[in-house]
Coordinates of C-alpha atoms in Angstrom, one line a residue:
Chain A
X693 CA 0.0 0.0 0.0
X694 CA 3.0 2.3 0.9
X695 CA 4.5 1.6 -2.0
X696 CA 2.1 2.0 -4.2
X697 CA 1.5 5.5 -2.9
X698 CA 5.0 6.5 -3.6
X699 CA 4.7 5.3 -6.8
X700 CA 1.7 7.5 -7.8
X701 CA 2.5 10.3 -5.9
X702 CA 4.6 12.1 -7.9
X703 CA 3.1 11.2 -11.3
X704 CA -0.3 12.3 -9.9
X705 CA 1.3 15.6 -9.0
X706 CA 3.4 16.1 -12.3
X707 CA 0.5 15.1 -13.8
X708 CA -2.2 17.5 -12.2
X709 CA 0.3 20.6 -12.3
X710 CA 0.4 20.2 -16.2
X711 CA -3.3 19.6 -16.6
X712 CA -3.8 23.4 -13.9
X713 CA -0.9 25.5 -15.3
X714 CA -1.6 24.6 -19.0
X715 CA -5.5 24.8 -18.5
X716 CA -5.9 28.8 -19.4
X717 CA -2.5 28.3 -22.0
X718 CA -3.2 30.8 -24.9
X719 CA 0.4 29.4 -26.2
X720 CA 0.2 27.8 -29.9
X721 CA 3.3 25.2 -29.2
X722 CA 2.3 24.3 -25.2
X723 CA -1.6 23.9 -25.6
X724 CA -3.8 22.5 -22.5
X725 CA -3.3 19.3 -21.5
X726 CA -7.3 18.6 -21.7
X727 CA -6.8 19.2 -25.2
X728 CA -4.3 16.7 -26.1
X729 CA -6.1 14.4 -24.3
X730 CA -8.9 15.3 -25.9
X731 CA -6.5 15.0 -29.6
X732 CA -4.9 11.6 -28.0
X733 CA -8.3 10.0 -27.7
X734 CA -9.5 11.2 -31.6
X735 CA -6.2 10.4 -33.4
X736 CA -5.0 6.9 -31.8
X737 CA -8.3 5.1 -32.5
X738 CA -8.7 1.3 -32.8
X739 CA -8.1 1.9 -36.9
X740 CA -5.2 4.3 -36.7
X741 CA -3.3 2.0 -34.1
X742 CA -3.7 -0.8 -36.5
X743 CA -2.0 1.7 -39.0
X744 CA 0.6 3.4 -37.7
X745 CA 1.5 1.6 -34.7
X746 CA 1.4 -2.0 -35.7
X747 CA 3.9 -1.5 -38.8
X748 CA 6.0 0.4 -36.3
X749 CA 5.8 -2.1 -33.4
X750 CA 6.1 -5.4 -36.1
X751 CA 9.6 -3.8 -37.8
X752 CA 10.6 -3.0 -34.4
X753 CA 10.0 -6.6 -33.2
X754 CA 11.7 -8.0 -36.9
X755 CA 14.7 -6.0 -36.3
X756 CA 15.2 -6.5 -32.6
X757 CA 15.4 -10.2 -32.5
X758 CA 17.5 -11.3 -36.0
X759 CA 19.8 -8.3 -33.9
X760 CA 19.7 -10.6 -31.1
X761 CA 19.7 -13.7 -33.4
X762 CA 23.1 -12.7 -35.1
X763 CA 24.3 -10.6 -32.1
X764 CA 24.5 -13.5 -29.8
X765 CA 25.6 -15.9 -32.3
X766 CA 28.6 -14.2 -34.0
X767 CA 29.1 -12.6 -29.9
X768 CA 29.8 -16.3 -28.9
X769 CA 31.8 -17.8 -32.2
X770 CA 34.2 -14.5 -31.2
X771 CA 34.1 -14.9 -27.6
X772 CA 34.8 -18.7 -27.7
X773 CA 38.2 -17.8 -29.8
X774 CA 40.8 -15.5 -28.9
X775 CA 42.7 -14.9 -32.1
X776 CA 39.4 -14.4 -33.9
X777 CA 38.4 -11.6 -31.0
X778 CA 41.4 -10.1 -31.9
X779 CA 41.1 -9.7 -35.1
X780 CA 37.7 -8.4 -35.0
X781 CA 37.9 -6.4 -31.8
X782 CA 39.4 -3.1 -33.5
X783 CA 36.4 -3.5 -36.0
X784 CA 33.6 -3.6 -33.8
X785 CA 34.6 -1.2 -31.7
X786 CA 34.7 1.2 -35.0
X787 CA 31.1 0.3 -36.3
X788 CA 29.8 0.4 -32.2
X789 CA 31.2 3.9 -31.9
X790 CA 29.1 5.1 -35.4
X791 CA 26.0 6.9 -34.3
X792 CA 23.3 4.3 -35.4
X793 CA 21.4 7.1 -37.2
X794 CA 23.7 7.7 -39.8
X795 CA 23.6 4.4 -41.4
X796 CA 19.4 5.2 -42.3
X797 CA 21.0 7.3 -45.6
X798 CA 23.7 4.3 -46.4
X799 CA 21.0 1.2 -45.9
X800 CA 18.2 3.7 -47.9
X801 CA 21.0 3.3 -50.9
X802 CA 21.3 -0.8 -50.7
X803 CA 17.6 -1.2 -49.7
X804 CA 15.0 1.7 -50.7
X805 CA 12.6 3.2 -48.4
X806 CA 10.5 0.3 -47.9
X807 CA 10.3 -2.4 -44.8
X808 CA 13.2 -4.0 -45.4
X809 CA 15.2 -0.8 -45.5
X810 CA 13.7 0.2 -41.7
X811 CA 14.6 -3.4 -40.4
X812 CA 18.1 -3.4 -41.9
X813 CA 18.6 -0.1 -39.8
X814 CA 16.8 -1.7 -36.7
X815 CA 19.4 -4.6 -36.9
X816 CA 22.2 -3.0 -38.4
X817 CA 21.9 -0.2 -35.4
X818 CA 21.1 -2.8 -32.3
X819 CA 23.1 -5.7 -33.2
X820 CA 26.7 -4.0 -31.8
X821 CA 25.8 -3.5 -27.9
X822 CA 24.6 -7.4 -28.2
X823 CA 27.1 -8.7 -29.8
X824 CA 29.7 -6.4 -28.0
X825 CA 28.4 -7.7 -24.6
X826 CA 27.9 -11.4 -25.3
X827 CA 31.5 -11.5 -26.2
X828 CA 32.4 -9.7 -23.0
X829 CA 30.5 -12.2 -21.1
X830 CA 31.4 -15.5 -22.9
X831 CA 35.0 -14.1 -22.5
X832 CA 34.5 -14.0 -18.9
X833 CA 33.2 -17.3 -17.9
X834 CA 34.6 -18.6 -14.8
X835 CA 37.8 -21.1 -15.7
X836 CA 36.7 -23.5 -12.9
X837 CA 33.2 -23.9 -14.1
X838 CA 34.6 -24.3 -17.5
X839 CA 37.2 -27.1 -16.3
X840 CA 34.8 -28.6 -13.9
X841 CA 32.1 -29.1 -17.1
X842 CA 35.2 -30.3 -19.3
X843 CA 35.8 -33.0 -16.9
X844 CA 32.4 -34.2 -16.5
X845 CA 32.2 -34.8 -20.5
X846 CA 29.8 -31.8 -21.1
X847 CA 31.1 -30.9 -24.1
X848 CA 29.2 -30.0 -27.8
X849 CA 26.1 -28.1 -27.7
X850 CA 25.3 -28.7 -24.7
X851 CA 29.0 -26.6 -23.3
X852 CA 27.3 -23.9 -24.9
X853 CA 23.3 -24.0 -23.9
X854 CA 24.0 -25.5 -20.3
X855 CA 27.7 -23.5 -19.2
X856 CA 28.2 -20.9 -21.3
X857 CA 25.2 -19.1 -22.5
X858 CA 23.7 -19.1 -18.6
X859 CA 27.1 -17.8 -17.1
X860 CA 27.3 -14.8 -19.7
X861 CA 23.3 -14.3 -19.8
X862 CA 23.7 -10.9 -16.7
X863 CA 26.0 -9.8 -19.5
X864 CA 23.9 -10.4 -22.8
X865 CA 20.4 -9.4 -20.9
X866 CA 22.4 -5.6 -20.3
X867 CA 23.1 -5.3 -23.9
X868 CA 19.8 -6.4 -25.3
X869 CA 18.2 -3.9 -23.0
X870 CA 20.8 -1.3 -24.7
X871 CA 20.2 -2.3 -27.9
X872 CA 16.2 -2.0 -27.0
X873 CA 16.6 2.1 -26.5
X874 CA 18.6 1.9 -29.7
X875 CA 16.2 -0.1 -31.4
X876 CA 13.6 2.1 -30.6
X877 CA 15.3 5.3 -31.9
X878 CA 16.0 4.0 -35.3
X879 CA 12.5 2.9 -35.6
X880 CA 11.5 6.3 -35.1
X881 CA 14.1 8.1 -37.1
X882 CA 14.1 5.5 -40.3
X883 CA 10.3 6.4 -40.2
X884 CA 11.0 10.1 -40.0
X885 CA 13.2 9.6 -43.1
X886 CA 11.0 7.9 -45.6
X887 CA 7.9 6.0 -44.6
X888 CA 3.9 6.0 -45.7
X889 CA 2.7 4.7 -42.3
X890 CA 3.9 4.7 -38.7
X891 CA 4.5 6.5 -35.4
X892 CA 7.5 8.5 -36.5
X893 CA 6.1 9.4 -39.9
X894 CA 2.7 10.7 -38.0
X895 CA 4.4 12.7 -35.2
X896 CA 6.2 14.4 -38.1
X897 CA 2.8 15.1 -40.4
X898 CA 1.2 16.6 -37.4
X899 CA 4.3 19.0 -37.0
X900 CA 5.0 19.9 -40.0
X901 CA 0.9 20.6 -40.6
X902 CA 1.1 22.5 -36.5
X903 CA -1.6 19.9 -35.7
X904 CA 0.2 20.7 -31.9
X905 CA -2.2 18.5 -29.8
X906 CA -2.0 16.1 -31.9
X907 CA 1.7 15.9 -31.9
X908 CA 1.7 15.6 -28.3
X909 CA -0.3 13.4 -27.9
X910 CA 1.7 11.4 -30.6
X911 CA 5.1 12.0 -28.4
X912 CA 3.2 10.8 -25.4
X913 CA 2.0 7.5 -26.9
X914 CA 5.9 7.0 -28.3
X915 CA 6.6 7.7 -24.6
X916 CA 4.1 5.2 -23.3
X917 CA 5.2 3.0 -25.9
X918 CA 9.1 3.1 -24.7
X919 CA 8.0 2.9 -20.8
X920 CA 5.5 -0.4 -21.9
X921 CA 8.6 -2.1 -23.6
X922 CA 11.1 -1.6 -20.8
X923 CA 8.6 -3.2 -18.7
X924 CA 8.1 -6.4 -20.8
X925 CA 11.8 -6.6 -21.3
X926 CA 12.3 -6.6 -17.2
X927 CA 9.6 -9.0 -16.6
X928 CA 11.3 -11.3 -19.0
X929 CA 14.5 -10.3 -18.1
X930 CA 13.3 -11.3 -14.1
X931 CA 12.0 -14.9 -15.3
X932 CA 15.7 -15.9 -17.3
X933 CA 17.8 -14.6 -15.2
X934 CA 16.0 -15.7 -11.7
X935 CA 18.9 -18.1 -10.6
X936 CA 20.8 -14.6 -11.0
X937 CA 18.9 -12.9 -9.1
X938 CA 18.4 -15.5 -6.4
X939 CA 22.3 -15.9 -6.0
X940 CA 22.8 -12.4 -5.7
X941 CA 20.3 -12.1 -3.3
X942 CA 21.9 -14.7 -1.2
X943 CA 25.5 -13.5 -1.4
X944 CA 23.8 -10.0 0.0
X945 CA 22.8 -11.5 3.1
X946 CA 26.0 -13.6 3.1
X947 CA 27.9 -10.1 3.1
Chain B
X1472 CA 44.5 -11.4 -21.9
X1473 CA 46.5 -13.1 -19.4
X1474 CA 47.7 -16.0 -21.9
X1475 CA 48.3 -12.9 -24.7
X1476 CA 50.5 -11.5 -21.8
X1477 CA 52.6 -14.4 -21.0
X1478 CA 54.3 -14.5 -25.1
X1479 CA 56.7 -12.3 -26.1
X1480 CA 55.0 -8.6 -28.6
X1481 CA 57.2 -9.7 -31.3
X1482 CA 54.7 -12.8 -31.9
X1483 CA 52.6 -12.6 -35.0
X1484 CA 49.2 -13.3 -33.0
X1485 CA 50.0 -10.3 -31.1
X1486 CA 46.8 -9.2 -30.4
X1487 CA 47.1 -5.5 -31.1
X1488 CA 49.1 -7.0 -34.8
X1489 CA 45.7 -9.4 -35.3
X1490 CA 43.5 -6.0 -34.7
X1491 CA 45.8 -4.1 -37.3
X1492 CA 45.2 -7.4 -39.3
X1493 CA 41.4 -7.3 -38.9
X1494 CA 41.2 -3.2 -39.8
X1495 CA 43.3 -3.7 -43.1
X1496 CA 41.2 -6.6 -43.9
X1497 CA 38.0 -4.5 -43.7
X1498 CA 39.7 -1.7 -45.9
X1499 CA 40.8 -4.3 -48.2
X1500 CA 37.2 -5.7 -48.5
X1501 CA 35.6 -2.2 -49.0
X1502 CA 38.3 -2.3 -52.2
X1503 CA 37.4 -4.9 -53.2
X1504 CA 33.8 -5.5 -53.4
X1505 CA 32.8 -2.4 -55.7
X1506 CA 36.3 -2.9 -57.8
X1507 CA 35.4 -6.5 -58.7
X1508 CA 31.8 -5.2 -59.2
X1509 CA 30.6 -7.7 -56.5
X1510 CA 28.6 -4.8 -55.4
X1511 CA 27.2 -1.2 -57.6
X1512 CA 30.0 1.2 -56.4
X1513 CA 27.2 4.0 -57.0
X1514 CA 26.4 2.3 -53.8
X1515 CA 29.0 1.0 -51.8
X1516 CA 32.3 3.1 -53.5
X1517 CA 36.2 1.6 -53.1
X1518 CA 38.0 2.2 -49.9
X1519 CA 40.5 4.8 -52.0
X1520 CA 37.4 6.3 -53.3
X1521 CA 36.2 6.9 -50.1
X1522 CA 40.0 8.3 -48.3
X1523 CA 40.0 10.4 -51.2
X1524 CA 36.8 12.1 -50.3
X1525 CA 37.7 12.6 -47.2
X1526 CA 41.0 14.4 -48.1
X1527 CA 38.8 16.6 -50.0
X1528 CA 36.6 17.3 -47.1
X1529 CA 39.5 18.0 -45.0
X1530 CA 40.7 20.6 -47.2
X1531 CA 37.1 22.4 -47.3
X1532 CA 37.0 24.8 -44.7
X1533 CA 33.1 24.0 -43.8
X1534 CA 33.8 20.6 -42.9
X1535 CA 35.9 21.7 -40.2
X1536 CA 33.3 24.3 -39.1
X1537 CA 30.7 21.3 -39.3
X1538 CA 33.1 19.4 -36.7
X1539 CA 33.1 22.2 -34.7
X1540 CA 29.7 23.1 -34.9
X1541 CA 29.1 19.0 -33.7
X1542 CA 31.8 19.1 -31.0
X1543 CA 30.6 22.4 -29.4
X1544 CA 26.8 20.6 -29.4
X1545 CA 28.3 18.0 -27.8
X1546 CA 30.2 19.3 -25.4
X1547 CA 27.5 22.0 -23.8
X1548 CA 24.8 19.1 -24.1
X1549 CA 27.3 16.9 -22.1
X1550 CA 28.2 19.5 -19.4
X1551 CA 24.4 20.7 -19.0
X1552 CA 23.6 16.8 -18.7
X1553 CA 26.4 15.9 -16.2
X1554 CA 25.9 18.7 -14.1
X1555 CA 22.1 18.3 -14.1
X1556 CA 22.1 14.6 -13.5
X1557 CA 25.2 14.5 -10.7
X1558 CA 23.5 17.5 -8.8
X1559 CA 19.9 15.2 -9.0
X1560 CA 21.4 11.7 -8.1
X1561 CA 22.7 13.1 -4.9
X1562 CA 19.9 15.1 -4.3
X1563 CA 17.3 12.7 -4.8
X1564 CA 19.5 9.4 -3.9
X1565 CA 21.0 10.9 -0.6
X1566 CA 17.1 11.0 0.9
X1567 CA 15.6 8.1 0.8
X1568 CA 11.9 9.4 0.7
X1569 CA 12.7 11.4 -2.4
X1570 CA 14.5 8.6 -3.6
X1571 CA 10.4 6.6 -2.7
X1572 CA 8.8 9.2 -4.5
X1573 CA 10.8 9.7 -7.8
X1574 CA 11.8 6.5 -8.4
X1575 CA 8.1 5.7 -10.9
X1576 CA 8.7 8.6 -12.3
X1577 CA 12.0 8.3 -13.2
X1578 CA 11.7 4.2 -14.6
X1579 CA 9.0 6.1 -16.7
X1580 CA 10.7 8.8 -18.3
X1581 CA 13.7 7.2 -18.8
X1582 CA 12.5 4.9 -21.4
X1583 CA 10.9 7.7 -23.5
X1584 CA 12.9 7.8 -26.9
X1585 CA 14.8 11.3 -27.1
X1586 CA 13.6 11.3 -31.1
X1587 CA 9.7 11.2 -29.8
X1588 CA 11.2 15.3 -28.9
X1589 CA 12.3 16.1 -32.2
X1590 CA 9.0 17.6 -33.4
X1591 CA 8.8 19.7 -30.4
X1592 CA 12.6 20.7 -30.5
X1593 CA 11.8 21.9 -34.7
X1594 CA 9.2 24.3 -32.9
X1595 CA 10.5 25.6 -30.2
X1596 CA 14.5 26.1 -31.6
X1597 CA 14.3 25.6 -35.6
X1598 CA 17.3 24.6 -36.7
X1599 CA 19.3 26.6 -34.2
X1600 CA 21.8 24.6 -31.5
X1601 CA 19.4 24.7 -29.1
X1602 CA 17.2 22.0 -31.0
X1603 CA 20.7 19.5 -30.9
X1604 CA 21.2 21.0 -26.9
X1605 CA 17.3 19.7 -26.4
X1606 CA 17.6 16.2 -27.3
X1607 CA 21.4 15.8 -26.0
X1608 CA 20.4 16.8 -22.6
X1609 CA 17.2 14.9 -22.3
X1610 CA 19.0 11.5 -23.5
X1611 CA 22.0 11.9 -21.6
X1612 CA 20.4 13.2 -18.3
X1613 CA 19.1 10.2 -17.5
X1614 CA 22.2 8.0 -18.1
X1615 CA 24.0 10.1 -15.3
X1616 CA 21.4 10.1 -13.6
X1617 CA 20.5 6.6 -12.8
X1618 CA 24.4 5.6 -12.3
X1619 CA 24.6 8.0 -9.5
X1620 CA 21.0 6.7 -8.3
X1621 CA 23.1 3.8 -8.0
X1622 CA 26.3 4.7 -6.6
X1623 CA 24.5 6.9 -3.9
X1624 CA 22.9 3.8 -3.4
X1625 CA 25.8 1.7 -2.7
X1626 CA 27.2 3.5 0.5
X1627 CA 28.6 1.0 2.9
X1628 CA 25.8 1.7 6.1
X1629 CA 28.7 1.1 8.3
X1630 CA 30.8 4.2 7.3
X1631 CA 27.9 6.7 6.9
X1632 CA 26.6 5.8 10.5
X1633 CA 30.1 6.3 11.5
X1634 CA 30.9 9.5 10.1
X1635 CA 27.3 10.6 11.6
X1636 CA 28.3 9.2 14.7
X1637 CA 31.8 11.4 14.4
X1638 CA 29.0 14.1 14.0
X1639 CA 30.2 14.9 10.6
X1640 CA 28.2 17.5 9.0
X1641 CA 25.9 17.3 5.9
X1642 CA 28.3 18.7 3.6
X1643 CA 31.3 17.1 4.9
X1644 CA 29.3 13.3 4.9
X1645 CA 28.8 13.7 1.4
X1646 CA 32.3 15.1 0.7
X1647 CA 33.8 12.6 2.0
X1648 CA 31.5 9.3 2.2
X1649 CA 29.2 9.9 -0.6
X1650 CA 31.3 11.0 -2.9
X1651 CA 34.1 8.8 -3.3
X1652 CA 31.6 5.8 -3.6
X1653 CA 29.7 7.4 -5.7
X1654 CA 32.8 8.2 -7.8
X1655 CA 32.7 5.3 -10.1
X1656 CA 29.3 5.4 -10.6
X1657 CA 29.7 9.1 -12.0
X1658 CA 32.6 8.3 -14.3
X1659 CA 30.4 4.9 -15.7
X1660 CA 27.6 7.6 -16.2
X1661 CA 29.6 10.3 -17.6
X1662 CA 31.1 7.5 -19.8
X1663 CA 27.9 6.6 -21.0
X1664 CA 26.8 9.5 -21.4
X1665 CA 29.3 10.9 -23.5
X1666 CA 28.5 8.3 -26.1
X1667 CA 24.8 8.8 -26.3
X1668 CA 25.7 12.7 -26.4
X1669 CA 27.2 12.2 -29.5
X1670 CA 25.0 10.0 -30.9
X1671 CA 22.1 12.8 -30.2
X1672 CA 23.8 15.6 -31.5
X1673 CA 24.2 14.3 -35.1
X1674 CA 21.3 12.7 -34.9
X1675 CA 19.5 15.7 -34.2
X1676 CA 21.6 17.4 -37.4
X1677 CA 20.7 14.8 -39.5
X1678 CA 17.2 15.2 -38.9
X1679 CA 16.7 18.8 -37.9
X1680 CA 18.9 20.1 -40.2
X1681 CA 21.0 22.2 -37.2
X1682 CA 24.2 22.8 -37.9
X1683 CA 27.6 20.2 -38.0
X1684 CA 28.2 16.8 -39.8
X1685 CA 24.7 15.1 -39.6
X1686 CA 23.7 18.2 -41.9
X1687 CA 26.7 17.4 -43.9
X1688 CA 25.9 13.6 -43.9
X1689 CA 22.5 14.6 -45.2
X1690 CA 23.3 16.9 -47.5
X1691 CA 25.8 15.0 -49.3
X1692 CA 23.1 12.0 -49.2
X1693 CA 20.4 14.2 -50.8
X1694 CA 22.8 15.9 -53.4
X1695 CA 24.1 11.7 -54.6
X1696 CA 27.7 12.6 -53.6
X1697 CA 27.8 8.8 -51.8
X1698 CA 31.9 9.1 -51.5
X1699 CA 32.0 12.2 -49.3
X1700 CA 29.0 10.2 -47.5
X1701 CA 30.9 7.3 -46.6
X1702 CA 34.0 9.2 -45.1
X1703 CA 31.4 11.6 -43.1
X1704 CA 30.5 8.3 -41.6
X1705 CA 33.6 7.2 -40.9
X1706 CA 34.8 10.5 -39.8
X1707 CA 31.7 10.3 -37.0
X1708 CA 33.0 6.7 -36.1
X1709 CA 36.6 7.7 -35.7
X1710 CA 35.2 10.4 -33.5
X1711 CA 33.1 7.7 -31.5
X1712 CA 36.1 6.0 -30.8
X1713 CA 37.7 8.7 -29.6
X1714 CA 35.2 9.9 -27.3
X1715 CA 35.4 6.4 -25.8
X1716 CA 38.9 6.2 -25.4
X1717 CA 39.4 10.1 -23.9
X1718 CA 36.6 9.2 -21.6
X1719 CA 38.3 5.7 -20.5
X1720 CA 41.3 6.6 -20.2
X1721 CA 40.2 9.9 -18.2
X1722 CA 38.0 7.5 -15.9
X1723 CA 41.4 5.7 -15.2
X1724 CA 43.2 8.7 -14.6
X1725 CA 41.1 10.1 -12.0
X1726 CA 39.9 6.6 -10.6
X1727 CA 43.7 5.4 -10.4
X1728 CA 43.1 5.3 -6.4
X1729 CA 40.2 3.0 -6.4
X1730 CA 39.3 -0.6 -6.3
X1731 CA 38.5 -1.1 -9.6
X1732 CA 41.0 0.7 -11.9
X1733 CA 43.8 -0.7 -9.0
X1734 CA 43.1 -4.2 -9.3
X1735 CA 43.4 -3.9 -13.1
X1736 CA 47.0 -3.2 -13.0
X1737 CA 49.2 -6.2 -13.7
X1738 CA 51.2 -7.2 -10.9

C-alpha cells in the first residue's frame, strides 16, 4: 500500500500541475493538457493504431530479435576464440562507436525506403551493444566452471546451452536492454526519413501541418510506448535470469 | 588477456598486430567488393574512393566548421547533462523518501525515446543549437542520472553511520563518504553518457537540419555525392572512438586510487 502510494504520488502531481498550469494556456506550441487528451483520444483510434502503430511495433519486433539472433551468435563464435576476437575487436569497436542514425542514408542506398530498409537499420543499429556484450561475457566465464564441465564430458552443444550461455546471460540481458533504446530510436528516425505509415512518420505530419495537440499526444503514446517495452523486457528479463537474481540475493545477506 | 601476456609482442598473434590485421582486412574488402563489381560502387564506393573524399573534405573549410559546430553541441549538451544529473542523483539518492517518491517517475521517463522530442525541438529552436542541446540533454540526463541513483545507493551503512556518529556534518558526509563511492558510478555515467551525447547531437543534425556533420551527412546523401558520405561516416565513427577512449582513459586517470581501476594493473 505504501509503495504503491510512492509510486503514484509524484506522477499524480506532475500530472495535475500540467493539466492546472496549461489549463488557461493561450500558447500555440504548449496547448492544455485537456486538449491533447482530448487529440490523443481522436487520433490513436482502434483503426489508426492498427496503422501506424502496428507497422512500427512489427519492424521493431523484426529487427530487434535477428539483432539478437546474429548478435548472440557471431558474440559467442568471437568470444569462444581468442585470435578471432582479436582480429575483429578493432572492427567492432569502430562500427559500435558510429551513431546508429547515420547508417538510415547508407542502408536507404542498398535497400530503398521500404520495410526492409527500416529493419536493416533496426538490426544494423542494435546488433553492436549485443554482440559487443555477449562477447564480454562469454570471455568471462569462470575457468573453474569451465574445467569442472570439461571434466564431466559436457562438451558439444550442450558446453554452450548449459555453461556458457547461462554464465554470460547478466551480460547479454544488459546489452539487449541497450540495444532496446537503440532499437527504438532508429525505428523512429528510419520512419521520420521515408515511410507511408507509422509512429515517426505521424508525429512528423502533425508537426509539420502545426496539428500541436496532436503531436503531443503522438510523443506521449511513443513515450508510453518506450515505458511499456522496458517493462516487458524486465519482466522477461526477471523470469531468465531468476537463478541470477536469487544468488545475488543470497550472497547480500551472506555479506 | 593473461595468456596474450605471457608471449613475447614480437609474436605474430599479437593481439594489437591481429586488430591491425582485422582493420586492413575491412579496408581491403571495402576495395574490393565495388572494384570487382561484386557490389554497384554507385552504392558501396572503393575504400581509395572513399580516403579520397575525405581528403577533400578536409581541405574544405566548412567541414571543419561542421566538426566544430558537432563538438561544441556536444560538449555544452554533455556539461548541462552531467551537471544536471550529478547534482539530482545526490539530491534525490541521498534522501531516501525522495529517492520513494521519484523512483516511478524516473523508470518512466527514462525509457521515452529522445527522437519522440524532435518535433517539439523543430518548434521551439528551428534549426538553431538549441534544438541538438534539447535532445542531448534529455537523453544523456538520465544515463548520469541513474548511475549515480546507483552509486549513492551503494554506500557502505557502516561508514555513513560512523561518520554521523563522528557528528560529521551534511556537507562534509557527502564530501567525503558519498562522494568517493559514488565516484565510479559518475565516471560509468559520464562514460555513458558521452557516447549517447554524440549520438544525439548528429542525430538531431541529420534530422533537424541544425548545424555540424549530420547536416553534412545529409546533405551530401540528398545531393548523390555517396563518397563524401561514406567518409562523413567514418569520420563520426573515428570520432566515437575517440570519445570512448578520452573518456576511459580519463575515468582511469582520476579513478587510479580506487578498487577497480587498482586491481586492473598487472602485478
Amino acid at each position: 500500500m505504501r509503495r504503491l502510494i510512492y509510486a503514484l504520488a509524484l506522477p499524480v502531481v506532475l500530472f495535475a500541475g500540467w493539466w492546472v498550469l496549461s489549463a488557461g494556456s493561450e500558447s500555440f506550441y504548449a496547448p492544455p493538457l485537456s486538449d491533447i487528451l482530448t487529440a490523443f483520444g481522436d487520433t490513436w483510434t482502434l483503426a489508426a493504431l492498427k496503422a501506424d502503430v502496428l507497422p512500427s511495433l512489427l519492424r521493431l519486433l523484426a529487427g530487434y530479435l535477428l539483432a539478437a539472433l546474429i548478435g548472440i551468435g557471431l558474440g559467442l563464435a568471437i568470444g569462444l576464440n581468442r585470435r578471432l576476437r582479436a582480429v575483429c575487436e578493432p572492427v567492432l569497436e569502430f562500427f559500435r562507436a558510429i551513431p546508429p542514425p547515420v547508417l538510415v542514408p547508407v542502408i536507404m542506398l542498398f535497400a530503398g525506403i521500404g520495410d526492409t530498409m527500416k529493419i536493416i537499420v533496426i538490426v544494423f543499429g542494435c546488433v553492436w551493444p549485443i554482440l559487443l556484450n555477449t562477447v564480454e561475457g562469454v570471455r568471462a566465464v569462470d575457468g573453474v566452471v569451465l574445467e569442472t564441465a570439461r571434466s564431466y564430458g559436457v562438451t558439444g552443444p550442450a558446453r554452450i546451452t548449459k555453461v556458457i550461455l547461462p554464465s554470460a546471460g547478466p551480460q547479454i540481458a544488459a546489452g539487449l536492454r541497450q540495444a532496446l533504446s537503440i532499437a527504438i530510436i532508429l525505428m523512429v528516425i528510419s520512419e521520420m526519413f521515408a515511410a507511408s505509415n507509422g509512429l515517426g512518420f505521424t508525429i512528423v505530419q502533425f508537426q509539420r501541418s502545426f496539428a500541436i495537440p496532436e503531436m503531443w499526444s503522438g510523443i506521449i503514446l511513443l513515450g508510453l510506448l518506450g515505458f511499456a517495452l522496458s517493462l516487458m523486457f524486465r519482466l522477461a528479463e526477471k523470469r531468465a535470469l531468476r537463478w541470477y537474481e536469487g544468488l545475488r540475493e543470497s550472497q547480500r545477506r551472506a555479506g | 588477456m593473461t595468456s596474450a601476456r605471457r608471449r613475447s609482442p614480437a609474436r605474430l598473434d599479437h593481439p594489437a598486430l591481429l586488430g591491425v590485421a582485422g582493420l586492413a582486412g575491412l579496408l581491403l574488402i571495402v576495395q574490393l567488393l565495388p572494384t570487382l563489381g561484386l557490389v554497384d560502387d554507385r552504392f558501396l564506393p572503393p575504400t581509395s574512393a572513399i580516403v579520397s573524399a575525405l581528403a577533400d573534405e578536409a581541405g574544405t573549410g566548412q567541414f571543419w566548421i561542421s566538426l566544430k559546430d558537432t563538438l561544441v553541441a556536444w560538449g555544452w549538451g554533455l556539461l548541462i547533462a552531467v551537471s544536471a544529473g550529478v547534482l539530482a542523483g545526490f539530491g534525490i539518492g541521498s534522501v531516501p523518501l525522495l529517492r520513494n517518491l521519484t523512483a516511478s517517475t524516473v523508470e518512466f521517463l527514462r525509457p521515452i525515446p529522445s527522437v519522440a522530442l524532435i518535433p517539439l525541438a523543430v518548434l521551439l529552436y528551428g534549426t538553431e543549437i538549441g534544438s541538438s542541446l534539447l535532445l542531448i540533454c534529455y537523453a544523456a540526463f538520465w544515463q548520469v542520472l541513474v548511475q549515480v541513483l546507483y552509486g549513492v545507493a551503494d554506500v557502505d551503512p557502516v561508514a555513513y553511520e560512523t561518520a554521523r556518529s563522528y557528528r560529521f556534518s551534511a556537507a562534509a558526509r557527502v564530501r567525503h563518504v558519498l562522494w568517493p563511492t559514488a565516484l565510479p558510478y559518475v565516471f560509468t555515467g559520464v562514460r555513458l553518457a558521452a557516447s549517447v551525447a554524440l549520438i544525439l547531437a548528429i542525430t538531431a543534425e541529420l534530422v533537424i537540419g541544425s548545424p555540424g556533420l549530420g547536416k553534412d551527412i545529409a546533405v551530401a546523401q540528398a545531393s548523390e555525392a555517396v563518397p563524401t558520405m561514406y567518409a562523413l561516416i567514418v569520420v563520426t565513427g573515428i570520432l566515437g572512438v575517440l570519445i570512448n577512449l578520452l573518456a576511459r582513459t580519463g575515468e582511469r586517470r582520476l579513478l587510479a586510487w580506487h578498487q577497480s581501476v587498482r586491481g586492473e594493473v598487472p602485478a
